[in-house]
Coordinates of C-alpha atoms and ligand atoms in Angstrom, one line a residue:
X75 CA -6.0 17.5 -12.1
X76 CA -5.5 13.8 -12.2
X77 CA -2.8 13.8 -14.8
X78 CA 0.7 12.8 -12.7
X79 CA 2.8 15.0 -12.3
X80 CA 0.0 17.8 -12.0
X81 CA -1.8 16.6 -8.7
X82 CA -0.4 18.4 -6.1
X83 CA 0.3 16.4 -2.5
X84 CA -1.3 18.9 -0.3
X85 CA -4.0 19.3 -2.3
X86 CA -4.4 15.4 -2.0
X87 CA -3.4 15.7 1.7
X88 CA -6.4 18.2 2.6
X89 CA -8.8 16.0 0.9
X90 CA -7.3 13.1 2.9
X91 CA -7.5 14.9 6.2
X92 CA -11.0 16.7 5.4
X93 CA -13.1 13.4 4.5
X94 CA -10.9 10.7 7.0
X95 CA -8.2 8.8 5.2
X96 CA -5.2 10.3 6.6
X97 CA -4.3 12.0 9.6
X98 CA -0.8 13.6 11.1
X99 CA 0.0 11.4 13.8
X100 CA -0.6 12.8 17.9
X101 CA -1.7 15.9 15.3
X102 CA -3.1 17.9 18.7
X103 CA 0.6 17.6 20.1
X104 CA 1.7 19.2 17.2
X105 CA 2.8 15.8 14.9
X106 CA 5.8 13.7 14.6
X107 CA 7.5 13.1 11.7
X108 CA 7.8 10.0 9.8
X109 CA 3.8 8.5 11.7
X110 CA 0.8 8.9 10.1
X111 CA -3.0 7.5 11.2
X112 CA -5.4 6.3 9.1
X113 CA -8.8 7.8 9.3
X114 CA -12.3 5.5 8.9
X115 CA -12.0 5.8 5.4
X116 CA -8.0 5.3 5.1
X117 CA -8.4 2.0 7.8
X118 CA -11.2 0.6 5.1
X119 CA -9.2 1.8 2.1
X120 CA -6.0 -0.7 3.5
X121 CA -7.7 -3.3 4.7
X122 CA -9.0 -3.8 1.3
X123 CA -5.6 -3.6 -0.3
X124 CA -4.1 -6.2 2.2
X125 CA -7.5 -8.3 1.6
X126 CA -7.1 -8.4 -1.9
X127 CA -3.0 -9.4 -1.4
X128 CA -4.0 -11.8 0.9
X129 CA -7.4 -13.1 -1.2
X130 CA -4.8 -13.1 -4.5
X131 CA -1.6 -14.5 -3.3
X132 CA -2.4 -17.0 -0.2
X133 CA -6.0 -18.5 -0.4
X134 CA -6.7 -18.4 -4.6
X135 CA -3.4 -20.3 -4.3
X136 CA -2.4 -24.0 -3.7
X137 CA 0.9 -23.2 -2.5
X138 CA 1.0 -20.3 -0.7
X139 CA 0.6 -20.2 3.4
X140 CA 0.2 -17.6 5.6
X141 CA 2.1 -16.4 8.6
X142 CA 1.9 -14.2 11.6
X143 CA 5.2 -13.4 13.4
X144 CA 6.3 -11.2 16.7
X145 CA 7.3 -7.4 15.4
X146 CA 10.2 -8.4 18.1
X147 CA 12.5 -11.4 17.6
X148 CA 15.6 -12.5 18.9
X149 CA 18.5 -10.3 18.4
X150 CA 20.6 -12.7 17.0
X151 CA 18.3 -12.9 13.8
X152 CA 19.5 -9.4 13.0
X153 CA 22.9 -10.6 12.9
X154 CA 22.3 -13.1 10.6
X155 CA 20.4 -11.3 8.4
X156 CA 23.2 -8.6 7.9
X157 CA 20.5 -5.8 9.7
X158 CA 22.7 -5.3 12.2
X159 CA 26.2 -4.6 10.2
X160 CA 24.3 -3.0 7.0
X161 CA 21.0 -2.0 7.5
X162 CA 22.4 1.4 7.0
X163 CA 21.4 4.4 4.6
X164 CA 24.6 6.9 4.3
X165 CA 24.0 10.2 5.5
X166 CA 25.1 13.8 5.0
X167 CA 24.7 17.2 8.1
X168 CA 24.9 20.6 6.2
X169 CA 27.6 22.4 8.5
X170 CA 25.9 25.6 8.4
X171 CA 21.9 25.1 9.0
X172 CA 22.4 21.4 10.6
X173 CA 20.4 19.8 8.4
X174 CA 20.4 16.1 8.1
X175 CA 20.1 14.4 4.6
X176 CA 19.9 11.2 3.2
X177 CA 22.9 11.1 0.9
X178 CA 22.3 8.9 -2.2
X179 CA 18.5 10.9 -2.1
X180 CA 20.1 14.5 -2.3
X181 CA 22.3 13.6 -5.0
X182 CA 19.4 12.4 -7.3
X183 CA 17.4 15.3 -6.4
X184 CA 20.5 17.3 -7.9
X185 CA 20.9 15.1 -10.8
X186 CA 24.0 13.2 -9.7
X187 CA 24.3 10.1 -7.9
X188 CA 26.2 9.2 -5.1
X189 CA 29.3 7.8 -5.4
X190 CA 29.9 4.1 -4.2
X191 CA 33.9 3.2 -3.1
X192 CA 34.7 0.0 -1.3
X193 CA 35.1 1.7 1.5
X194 CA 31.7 4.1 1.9
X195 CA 30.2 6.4 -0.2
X196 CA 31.9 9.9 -1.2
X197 CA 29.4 13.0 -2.0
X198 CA 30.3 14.3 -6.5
X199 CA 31.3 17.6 -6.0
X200 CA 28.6 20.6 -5.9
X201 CA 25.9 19.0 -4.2
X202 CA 24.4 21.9 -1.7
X203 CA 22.1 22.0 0.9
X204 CA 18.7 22.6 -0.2
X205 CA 17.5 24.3 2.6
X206 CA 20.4 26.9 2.8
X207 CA 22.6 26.7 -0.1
X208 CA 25.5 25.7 1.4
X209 CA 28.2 23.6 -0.3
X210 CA 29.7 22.5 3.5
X211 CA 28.8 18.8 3.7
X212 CA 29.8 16.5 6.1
X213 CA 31.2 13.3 4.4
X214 CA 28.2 11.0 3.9
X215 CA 28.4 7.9 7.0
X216 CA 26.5 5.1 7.6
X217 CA 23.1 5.8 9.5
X218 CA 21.3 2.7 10.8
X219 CA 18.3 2.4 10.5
X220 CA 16.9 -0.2 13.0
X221 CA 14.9 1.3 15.8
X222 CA 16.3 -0.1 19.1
X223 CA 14.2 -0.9 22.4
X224 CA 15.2 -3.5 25.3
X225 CA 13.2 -6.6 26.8
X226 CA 12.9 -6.6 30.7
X227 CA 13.4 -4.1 33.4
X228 CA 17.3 -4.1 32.6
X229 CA 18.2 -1.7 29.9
X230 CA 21.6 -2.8 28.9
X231 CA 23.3 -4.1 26.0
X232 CA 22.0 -7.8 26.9
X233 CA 18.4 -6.8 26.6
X234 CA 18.9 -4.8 22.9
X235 CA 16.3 -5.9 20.6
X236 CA 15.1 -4.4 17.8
X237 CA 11.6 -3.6 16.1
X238 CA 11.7 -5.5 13.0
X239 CA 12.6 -3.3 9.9
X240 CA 10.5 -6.1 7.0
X241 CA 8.3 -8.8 7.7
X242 CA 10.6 -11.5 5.8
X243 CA 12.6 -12.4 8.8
X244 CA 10.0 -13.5 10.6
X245 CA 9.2 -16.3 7.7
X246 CA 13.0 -17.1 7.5
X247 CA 13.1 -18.7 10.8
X248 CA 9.8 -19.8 10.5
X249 CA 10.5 -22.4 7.6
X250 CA 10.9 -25.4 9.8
X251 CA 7.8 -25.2 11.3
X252 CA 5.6 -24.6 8.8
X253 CA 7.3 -27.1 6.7
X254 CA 6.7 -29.6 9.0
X255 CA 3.2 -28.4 9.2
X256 CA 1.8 -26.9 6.5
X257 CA 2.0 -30.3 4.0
X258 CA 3.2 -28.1 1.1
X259 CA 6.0 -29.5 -1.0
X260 CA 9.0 -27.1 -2.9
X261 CA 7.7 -25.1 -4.7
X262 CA 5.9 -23.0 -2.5
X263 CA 5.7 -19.8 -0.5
X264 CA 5.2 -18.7 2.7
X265 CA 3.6 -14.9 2.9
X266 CA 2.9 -12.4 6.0
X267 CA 1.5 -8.8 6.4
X268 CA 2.2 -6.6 9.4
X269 CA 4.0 -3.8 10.5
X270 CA 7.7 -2.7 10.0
X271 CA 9.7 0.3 11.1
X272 CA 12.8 2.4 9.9
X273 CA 14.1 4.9 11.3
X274 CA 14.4 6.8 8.3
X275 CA 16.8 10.1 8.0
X276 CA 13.9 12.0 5.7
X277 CA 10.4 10.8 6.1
X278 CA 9.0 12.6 3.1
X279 CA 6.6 12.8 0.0
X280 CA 3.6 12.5 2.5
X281 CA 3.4 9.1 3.4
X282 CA 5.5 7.3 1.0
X283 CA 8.6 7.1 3.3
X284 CA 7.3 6.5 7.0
X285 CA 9.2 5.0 10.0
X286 CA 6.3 3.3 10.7
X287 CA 4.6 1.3 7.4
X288 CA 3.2 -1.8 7.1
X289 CA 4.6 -4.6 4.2
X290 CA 3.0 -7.4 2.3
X291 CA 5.6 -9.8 1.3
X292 CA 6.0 -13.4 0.0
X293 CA 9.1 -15.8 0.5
X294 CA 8.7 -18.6 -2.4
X295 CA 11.0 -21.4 -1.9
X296 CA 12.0 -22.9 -5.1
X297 CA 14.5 -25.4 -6.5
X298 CA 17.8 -24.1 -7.2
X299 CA 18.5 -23.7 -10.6
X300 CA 14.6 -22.3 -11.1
X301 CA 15.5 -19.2 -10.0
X302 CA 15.1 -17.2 -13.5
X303 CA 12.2 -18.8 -14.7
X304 CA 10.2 -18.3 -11.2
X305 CA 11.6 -14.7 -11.0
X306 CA 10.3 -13.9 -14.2
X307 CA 6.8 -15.8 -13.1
X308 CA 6.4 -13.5 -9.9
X309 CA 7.5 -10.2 -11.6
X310 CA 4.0 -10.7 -14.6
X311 CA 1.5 -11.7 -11.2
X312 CA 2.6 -8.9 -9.5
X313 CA 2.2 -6.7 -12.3
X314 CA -1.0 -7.9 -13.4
X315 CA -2.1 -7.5 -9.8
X316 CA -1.9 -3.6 -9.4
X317 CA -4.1 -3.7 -12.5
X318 CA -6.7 -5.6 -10.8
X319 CA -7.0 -2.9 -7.9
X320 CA -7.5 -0.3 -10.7
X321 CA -4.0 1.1 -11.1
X322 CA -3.7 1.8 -14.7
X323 CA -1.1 0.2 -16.9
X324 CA 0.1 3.2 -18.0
X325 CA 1.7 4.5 -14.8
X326 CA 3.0 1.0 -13.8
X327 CA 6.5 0.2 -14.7
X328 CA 9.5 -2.2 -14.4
X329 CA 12.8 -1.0 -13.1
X330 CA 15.4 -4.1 -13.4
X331 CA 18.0 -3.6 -11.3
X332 CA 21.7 -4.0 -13.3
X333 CA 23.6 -6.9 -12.0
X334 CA 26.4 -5.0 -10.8
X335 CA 23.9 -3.2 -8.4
X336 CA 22.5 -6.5 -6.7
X337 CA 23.5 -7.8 -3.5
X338 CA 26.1 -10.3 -4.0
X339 CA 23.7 -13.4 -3.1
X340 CA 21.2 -11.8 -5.1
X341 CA 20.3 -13.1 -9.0
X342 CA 17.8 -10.7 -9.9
X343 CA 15.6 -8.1 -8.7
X344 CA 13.0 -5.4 -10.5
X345 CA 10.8 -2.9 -8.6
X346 CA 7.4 -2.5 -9.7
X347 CA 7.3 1.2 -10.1
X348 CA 3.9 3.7 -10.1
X349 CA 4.0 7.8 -11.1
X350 CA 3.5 9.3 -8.4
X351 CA 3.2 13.4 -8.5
X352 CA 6.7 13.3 -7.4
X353 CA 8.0 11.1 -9.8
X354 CA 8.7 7.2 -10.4
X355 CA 8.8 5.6 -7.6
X356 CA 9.0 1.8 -6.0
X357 CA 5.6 0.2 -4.7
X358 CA 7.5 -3.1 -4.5
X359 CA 10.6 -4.9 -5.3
X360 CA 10.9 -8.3 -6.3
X361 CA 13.9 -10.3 -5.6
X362 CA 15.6 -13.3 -6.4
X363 CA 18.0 -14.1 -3.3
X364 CA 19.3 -17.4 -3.6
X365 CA 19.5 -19.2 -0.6
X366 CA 21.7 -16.2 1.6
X367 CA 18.6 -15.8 4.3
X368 CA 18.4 -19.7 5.1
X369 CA 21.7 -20.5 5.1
X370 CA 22.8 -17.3 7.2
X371 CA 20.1 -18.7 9.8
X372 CA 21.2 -21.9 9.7
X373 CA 24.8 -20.8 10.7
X374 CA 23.9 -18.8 12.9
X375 CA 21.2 -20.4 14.7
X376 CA 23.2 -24.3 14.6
X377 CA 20.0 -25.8 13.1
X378 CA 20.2 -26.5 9.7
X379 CA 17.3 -24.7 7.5
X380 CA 17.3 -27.9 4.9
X381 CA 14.8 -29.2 2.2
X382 CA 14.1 -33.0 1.3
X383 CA 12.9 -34.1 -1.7
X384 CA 11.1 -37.2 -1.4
X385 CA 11.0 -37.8 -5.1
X386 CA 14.3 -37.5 -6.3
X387 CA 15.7 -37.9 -2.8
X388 CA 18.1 -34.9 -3.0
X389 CA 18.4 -32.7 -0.1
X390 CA 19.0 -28.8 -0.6
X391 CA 18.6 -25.0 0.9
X392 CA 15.6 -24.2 -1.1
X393 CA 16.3 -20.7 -3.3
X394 CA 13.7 -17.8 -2.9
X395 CA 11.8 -15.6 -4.6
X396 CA 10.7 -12.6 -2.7
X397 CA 8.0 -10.3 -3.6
X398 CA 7.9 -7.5 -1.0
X399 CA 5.2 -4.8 -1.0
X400 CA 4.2 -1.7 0.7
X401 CA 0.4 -1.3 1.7
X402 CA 0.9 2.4 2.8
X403 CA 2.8 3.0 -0.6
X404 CA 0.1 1.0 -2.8
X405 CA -3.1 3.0 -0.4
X406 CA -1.2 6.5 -1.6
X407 CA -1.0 5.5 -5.1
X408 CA -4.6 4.6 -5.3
X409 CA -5.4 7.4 -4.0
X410 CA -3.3 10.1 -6.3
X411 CA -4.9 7.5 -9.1
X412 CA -8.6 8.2 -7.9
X413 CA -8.6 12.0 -7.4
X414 CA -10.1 13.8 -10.0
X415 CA -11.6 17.2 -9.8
X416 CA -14.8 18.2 -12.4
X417 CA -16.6 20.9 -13.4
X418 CA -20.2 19.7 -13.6
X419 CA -23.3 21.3 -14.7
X420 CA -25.2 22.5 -12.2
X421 CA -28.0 21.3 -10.0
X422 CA -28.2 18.2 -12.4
X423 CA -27.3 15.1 -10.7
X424 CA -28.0 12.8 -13.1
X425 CA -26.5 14.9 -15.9
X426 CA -24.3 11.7 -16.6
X427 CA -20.5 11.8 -17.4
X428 CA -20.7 13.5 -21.0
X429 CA -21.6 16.7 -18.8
X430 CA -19.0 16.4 -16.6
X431 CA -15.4 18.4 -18.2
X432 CA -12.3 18.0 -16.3
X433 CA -11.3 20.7 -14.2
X434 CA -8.6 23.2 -15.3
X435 CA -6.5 24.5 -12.5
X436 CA -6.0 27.9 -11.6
X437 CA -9.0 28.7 -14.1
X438 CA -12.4 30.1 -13.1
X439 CA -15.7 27.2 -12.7
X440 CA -17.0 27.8 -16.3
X441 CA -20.7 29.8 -16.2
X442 CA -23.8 26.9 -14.7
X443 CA -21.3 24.8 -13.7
X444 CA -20.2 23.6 -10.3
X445 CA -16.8 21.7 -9.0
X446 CA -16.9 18.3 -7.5
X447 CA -13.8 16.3 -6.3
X448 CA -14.4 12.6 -6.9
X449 CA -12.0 9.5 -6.0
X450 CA -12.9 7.0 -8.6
X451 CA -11.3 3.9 -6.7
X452 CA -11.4 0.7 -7.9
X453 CA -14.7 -1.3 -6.5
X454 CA -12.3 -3.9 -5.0
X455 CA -10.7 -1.2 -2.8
X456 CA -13.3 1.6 -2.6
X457 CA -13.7 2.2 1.2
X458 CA -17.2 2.0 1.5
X459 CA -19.1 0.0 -1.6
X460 CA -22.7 1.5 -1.2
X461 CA -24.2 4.6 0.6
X462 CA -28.0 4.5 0.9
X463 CA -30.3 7.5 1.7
X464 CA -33.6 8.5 2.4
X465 CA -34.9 10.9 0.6
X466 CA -36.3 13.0 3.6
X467 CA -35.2 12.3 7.1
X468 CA -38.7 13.4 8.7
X469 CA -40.8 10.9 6.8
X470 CA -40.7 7.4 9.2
X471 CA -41.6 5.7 6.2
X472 CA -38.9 6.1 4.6
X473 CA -36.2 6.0 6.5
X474 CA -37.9 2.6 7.8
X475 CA -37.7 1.2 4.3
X476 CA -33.8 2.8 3.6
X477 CA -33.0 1.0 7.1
X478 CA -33.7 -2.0 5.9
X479 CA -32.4 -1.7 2.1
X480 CA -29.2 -0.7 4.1
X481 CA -29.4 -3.6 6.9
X482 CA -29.5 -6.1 4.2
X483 CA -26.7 -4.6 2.1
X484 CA -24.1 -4.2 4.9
X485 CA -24.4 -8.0 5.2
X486 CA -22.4 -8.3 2.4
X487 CA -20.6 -5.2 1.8
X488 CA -19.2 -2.0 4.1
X489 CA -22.0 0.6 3.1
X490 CA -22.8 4.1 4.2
X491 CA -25.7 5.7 6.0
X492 CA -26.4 8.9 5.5
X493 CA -29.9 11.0 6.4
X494 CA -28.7 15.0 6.4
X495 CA -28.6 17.3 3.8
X496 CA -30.1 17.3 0.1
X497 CA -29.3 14.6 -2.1
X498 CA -26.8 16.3 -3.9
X499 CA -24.8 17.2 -0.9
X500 CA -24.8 13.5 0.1
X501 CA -24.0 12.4 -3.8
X502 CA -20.6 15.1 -3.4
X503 CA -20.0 13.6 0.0
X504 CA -19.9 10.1 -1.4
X505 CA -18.1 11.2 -4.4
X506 CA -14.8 11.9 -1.9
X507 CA -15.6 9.1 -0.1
X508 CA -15.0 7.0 -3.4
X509 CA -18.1 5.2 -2.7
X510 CA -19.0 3.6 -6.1
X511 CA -22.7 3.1 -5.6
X512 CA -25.6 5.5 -3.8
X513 CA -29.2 3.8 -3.4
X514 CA -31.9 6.8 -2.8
X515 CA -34.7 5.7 -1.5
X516 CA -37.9 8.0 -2.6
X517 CA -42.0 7.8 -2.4
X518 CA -41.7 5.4 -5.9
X519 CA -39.7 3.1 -3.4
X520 CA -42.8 2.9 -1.0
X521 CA -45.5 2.9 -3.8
X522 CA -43.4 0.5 -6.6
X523 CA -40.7 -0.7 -4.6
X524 CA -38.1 0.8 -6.7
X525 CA -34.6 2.7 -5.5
X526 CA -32.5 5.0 -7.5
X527 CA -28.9 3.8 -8.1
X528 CA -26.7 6.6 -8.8
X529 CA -23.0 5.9 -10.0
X530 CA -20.5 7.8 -9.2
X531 CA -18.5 8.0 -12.1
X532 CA -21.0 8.9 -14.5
X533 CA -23.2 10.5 -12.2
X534 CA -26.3 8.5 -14.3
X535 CA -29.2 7.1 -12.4
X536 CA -31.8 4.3 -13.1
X537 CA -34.3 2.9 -11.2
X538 CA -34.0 -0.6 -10.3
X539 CA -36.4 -3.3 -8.2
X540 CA -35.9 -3.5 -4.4
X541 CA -36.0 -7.2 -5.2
X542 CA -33.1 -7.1 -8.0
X543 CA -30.6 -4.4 -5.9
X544 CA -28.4 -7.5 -4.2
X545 CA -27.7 -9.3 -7.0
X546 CA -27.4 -6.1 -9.4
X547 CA -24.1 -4.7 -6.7
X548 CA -23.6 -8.4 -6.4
X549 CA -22.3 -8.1 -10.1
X550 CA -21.4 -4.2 -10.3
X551 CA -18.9 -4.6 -7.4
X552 CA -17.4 -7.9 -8.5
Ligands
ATP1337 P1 13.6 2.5 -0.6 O1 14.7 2.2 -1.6 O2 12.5 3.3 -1.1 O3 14.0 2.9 0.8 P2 13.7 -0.3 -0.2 O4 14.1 -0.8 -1.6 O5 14.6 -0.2 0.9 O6 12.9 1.1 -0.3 P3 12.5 -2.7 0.5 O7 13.4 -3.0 1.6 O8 12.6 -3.5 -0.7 O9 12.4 -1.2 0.2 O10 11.0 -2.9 1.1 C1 9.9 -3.4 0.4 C2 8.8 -2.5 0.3 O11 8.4 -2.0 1.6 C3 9.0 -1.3 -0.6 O12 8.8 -1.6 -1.9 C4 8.0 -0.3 0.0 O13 6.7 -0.6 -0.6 C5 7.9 -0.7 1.4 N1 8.7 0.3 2.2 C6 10.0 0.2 2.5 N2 10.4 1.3 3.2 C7 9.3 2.0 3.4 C8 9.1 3.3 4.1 N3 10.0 3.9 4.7 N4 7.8 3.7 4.1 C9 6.8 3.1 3.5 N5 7.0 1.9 2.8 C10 8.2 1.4 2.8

C-alpha cells in the first residue's frame, strides 16, 4: 500500500484526520475549499520540515540570512513584480453544469495541452467537462489570482492591497537593508518562510493546491555571468536535501523547464518533482531570474536596487538564484512516503520486521495475523521522537519512574506520554503517530533500572540502561 500510485488519498486523508495531522478547515461549518488546519501531529510534522530548511539553508551556512516580511506590502510592489498584469492562471466555465476549470490543468488531464497564442490561450478541440460531458467551453481567460483586501476604513480603489501570493517579494525590496546590515558580501542569499495565498480556480489533490500554503524560498544574489554554474549548484543541494528528510531517491526527479517555456528574464529553471499517488508533481522550482525582480523595483520604486564591489570596484544589479519551496507540498509527500499498512503476526510485539508482510489490498488479513498502519517518517521530521509508557497506570511506582524518564527526554526532544490501554495498543498508536522510538517502562526498570526500547519499524525490542537511554536517542535520532 505504499507503492505510488497505489495509495489512495482518502485512505491517507482518514488516517490524517483520525490521528491529528490534517483537518478540513471551519470543518463543523461544513468546510471551505482550498484551507486546510494542521492537527498536533501535522503542526509538529511542519515545523520540522521548515526547521530542517531553515537549520540546512540559513544557519549551517555562511552566506545565507534570514528574513521576516509583512504578508501585506505596498501595492505598488505588485506592479512591479508583474503580479498585478500576470499573475493570472487561464480559465475555462462548462456552459451546461457551470463548472469552473483551470484550463492548461483540464487539457493535461485529457492528454492535450493547452494552446499558447500571443494573444491568450485557445482550448485543442474535444476537451469536455469532466463533470458532465459536455464539449460547450467557454474560451479559456485570464483569472487572477491575487486575493484582494483594503487598508483603513475606506474601501475604495486607493486602499487595494493584496495578500502576498510568494514570499520572494518581500526579500526583493528588502535587499537594501539587509545589505547594509547583514555584512555579507555577493554571493549570498537572503531566505524567508511564511505564508502565501492564491486564489486558486481548483484547490485539489487534498492539500497539494491550497489558497492558503505556506513557502520556503531563497533569493541568492550572485554575479552576473555566474548564473549557470550557481543554478546548477542550487538544483544538487536541493536535491540532496529531500533525501536528508527521508524522501527516497527514487521518487525524486528533475523536470528542466525548455527554454522556450521560461519567462523572458528567466535563464533557467527545473522543478524538483516527487510521485505522488496522483502523479509527478512539483515540490519546488528553482529558478535562475536574472536581475528582472531588482531592477523592476528599482524602476518602480526611484531607488536604485545596486551592488558594489569593493574588490574590483565594479558596480552591478546582482543576478539571482531562487529556490522556492512548498512546506504544505513537502508535509504531504512525507506523509504518502511514510504510510505503509502490514500484516503482522499476532499478539507479538516484538516479532521484529522479518514477521511483518506488506499488506495486500482488497485481500483478507492472512490466518494469526493482524493489520497495523505505520508512518515510517524520517527521525528528522517524525512529529513526536519518543513515546514513553508505564507498564501499568495503577502502580505509583512506575508511573513515578516513566515521569521522570519522560521529563528528562522532552528536554531535548518532543516526546509522547501515554498511560491507557495495553502496550500493544499504545505501540499501534505510536506506529500512526510516526513516532520512531517507544520507552516501556516495567518492574525490571524499578529492580535493574532498565527500559524497553521498541522501534517502530522493526517492531524489535532490547533492553537498555536508564543511565545509557539519552545518549542511545541522542545518536538513533541524529
Ligand atoms: P503550480 O504550477 O503547481 O501552480 P507554481 O509553479 O506556480 O506551481 P511557484 O510559483 O513556483 O509554483 O511556487 C513555488 C512553490 O510554492 C511550489 O513549488 C509549491 O511547492 C508551492 N506552491 C505554489 N502554489 C501552491 C498552492 N496553491 N498550494 C500549495 N503549495 C503551493
Amino acid at each position: 500500500m505504499t507503492e505510488a500510485g497505489t495509495l489512495k488519498l482518502d485512505v491517507l486523508a482518514a488516517l490524517c484526520k483520525r490521528r491529528g495531522f490534517i483537518f478540513p478547515n471551519s470543518e463543523i461549518y461544513g468546510g471551505i475549499n482550498g484551507f486546510w488546519d494542521y492537527g498536533p501531529l501535522g503542526s509538529e510534522l511542519k515545523r520540522n520540515i521548515r526547521e530542517a530548511w531553515w537549520q540546512d539553508v540559513v544557519r549551517r551556512r555562511d552566506d545565507v540570512v534570514g528574513i521576516d516580511t509583512a504578508i501585506i506590502m505596498h501595492p505598488k510592489v505588485w506592479e512591479a513584480s508583474g503580479h498585478v498584469a500576470g499573475f493570472a492562471d487561464p480559465m475555462v466555465d462548462c456552459k451546461s453544469c457551470k463548472k469552473r476549470y483551470r484550463a492548461d490543468n483540464l487539457c493535461e488531464d485529457q492528454g492535450q495541452e493547452l494552446v499558447r497564442t500571443d494573444t491568450g490561450f485557445v482550448l485543442p478541440a474535444g476537451i469536455s467537462c469532466p463533470a458532465c460531458g459536455s464539449k460547450d467551453l467557454t474560451e479559456p481567460r485570464a483569472f487572477n489570482l491575487m486575493f484582494e483586501s483594503n487598508t483603513g476604513p475606506v474601501k475604495d480603489d486607493s486602499s487595494r492591497v493584496y495578500l502576498r501570493p510568494e514570499t520572494a517579494q518581500g526579500i526583493f525590496v528588502q535587499f537594501d537593508n539587509v545589505l547594509a546590515t547583514a555584512r555579507q558580501k555577493i554571493p549570498f542569499g537572503i531566505a524567508q518562510v511564511g505564508k502565501a495565498f492564491r486564489n486558486e480556480i481548483n484547490p485539489r489533490n487534498y492539500t497539494f493546491r491550497s489558497r492558503e500554503f505556506e513557502q520556503m524560498e531563497l533569493e541568492f544574489f550572485i554575479k552576473p555571468g555566474t548564473d549557470t554554474e550557481w543554478h546548477k549548484y542550487w538544483v544538487e543541494e536541493r536535491l540532496k536535501w529531500y533525501t536528508s528528510i527521508g524522501l527516497p531517491s527514487s521518487s525524486l526527479h528533475l523536470d528542466v523547464h525548455p527554454k522556450e517555456k521560461l519567462a523572458h528574464y528567466a535563464s533557467a529553471c527545473t522543478d524538483v518533482m516527487y510521485d505522488f499517488p496522483f502523479g509527478r508533481q512539483e515540490l519546488e522550482g528553482i529558478a535562475a531570474r536574472g536581475c528582472f525582480d531588482l531592477t523592476q523595483h528599482a524602476k518602480f520604486s526611484g531607488k536604485p536596487l545596486n551592488y558594489f564591489d569593493q574588490e574590483t570596484n565594479e558596480n552591478f544589479v546582482p543576478h539571482v538564484i531562487e529556490p522556492s519551496a512548498g512546506v504544505d507540498r513537502i508535509a504531504l509527500a512525507l506523509l504518502c512516503n511514510a504510510y505503509r499498512e502490514e500484516w503482522v503476526p499476532k499478539g507479538k510485539d516484538d516479532s521484529g520486521s522479518a514477521g511483518a508482510i506488506l499488506a495486500e489490498p482488497g485481500k483478507p488479513v492472512p490466518e494469526a495475523h493482524e493489520p497495523r498502519t505505520v508512518m515510517r517518517f524520517h527521525p528528522r521530521v517524525a512529529p513526536v521522537k519518543v513515546a514513553v509508557f508505564p507498564l501499568l497506570k495503577n502502580k505509583p511506582e512506575l508511573v513515578a519512574k516513566a515521569r521522570g524518564i519522560f521529563e528528562d527526554l522532552r528536554t531535548d526532544w518532543s516526546c509522547f506520554w501515554d498511560v491507557t490501554g495495553a502496550i500493544g495498543r499504545r505501540y499501534r498508536r505510536q506506529d500512526e503517530a510516526g513516532t520512531p522510538y517507544c520507552v516501556t517502562v516495567d518492574f525490571d526498570t524499578l529492580s535493574a533500572d532498565t527500559v524497553t526500547v521498541r522501534d517502530r519499524d522493526s517492531m524489535k525490542q532490547e533492553r537498555i540502561a536508564v543511565s545509557e537511554l539519552h545518549d542511545l536517542m541522542r545518536e538513533r535520532l541524529r
